[in-house]
């Protein structure tokens, strides 16, 4: 079977997998009795970049290993949700950057159907949703993380405003993280500022497979100043989606070893983040990026998402670090684009390096400047 046909087959297979019911947060009391309200809520929510990668999942959106990321500052989604009583069956109209997008609209409808046990009021409402991203769709920034976290926050706000639930801010964000995760795994980490983990870390009772956990306690201040210069090597649509990539881990012969490695990497990385051990940070971050892509290369069917220019940049980062001693690390998402991570104090040196040596390998000189951010913001509408 050709790679393409196999991937289409796998994609259909996973699409048809029957979801296991959601048990946590199911609440039949969240149903409107009497007059059904109308209203509007809005949130801004950021994307994130993983340092220890989530790759491989079980039903329903349970990660096979814990992950940790930086929340970004400039790359975010703004989502406005208008709701009103439905005349018949709950309907969703979705627009992205001012244009109606039925494909995303259908995905959101499916997502809403899947979370009805959590929010039974969904079936009593029609929704008009307007979203916009601050970054181009093709930029290799996880728009699903910012988009799904913004949407989950809007739904939690509808609950809060109409049912007067949530005793604490923590309980609000935890539920939003739970719901964001069901839309896109990595979105579970976009609900908090700074460093955020998702997935149970052995020996750490504060972490969970169901939602993200902020990890900013005692983090060395250098890490909270980190910049992320995103070098766009290829702006095209990637050939293999993350959903298929996660699924291919089921038969990857190295999967179990990888899941164990991620457990130990995340524990070591948390120590490095607290002690300010930059060398360890660089070592784990880069190894995680290459391991993610090694998992793609050792899947069956195998595939490659890095491009020749991705490797050109990586080689130059190695050389630059060796010759200058400047603490700079690269990481990769499930795509060819490079995220360069470095503390604010070396910003001017790194900018010169990017201009002189790395820009030549980018697509149309596309570079997005981002840094560690402060998490979601509720918008007044
Ligand atoms: O959230 P998803 O299903 O798009 O998967 C994201 C996977 C990676 O971006 C490659 C890693 C991560 O932890 O964000």
Coordinates of C-alpha atoms and ligand atoms in Angstrom, one line a residue, residues 50 52-55 67 144 184-186 189 242 246 292 333-334, ligand 1:
X50 CA 6.5 21.8 24.2
X52 CA 9.2 17.5 26.6
X53 CA 6.9 16.3 23.9
X54 CA 3.5 14.6 24.1
X55 CA 3.5 12.0 21.3
X67 CA 4.8 16.8 28.6
X144 CA -5.3 24.0 17.9
X184 CA -6.6 19.0 21.3
X185 CA -4.2 17.4 23.8
X186 CA -1.5 20.1 23.8
X189 CA -1.2 23.3 28.6
X242 CA -0.5 15.0 14.5
X246 CA -0.1 9.9 17.6
X292 CA 9.9 13.2 18.4
X333 CA 6.9 20.7 16.7
X334 CA 5.5 18.1 14.4
Ligands
LIG1 O1 -2.1 18.5 20.6 P1 -1.8 17.7 19.4 O2 -2.7 16.5 19.2 O3 -1.8 18.6 18.2 O4 -0.3 17.1 19.5 C1 0.8 18.0 19.7 C2 2.0 17.2 19.6 C3 3.3 18.0 19.6 O5 3.1 19.4 19.3 C4 4.3 17.4 18.6 C5 4.0 17.9 20.9 C6 3.4 18.7 22.1 O6 3.5 18.2 23.2 O7 2.9 19.8 21.9

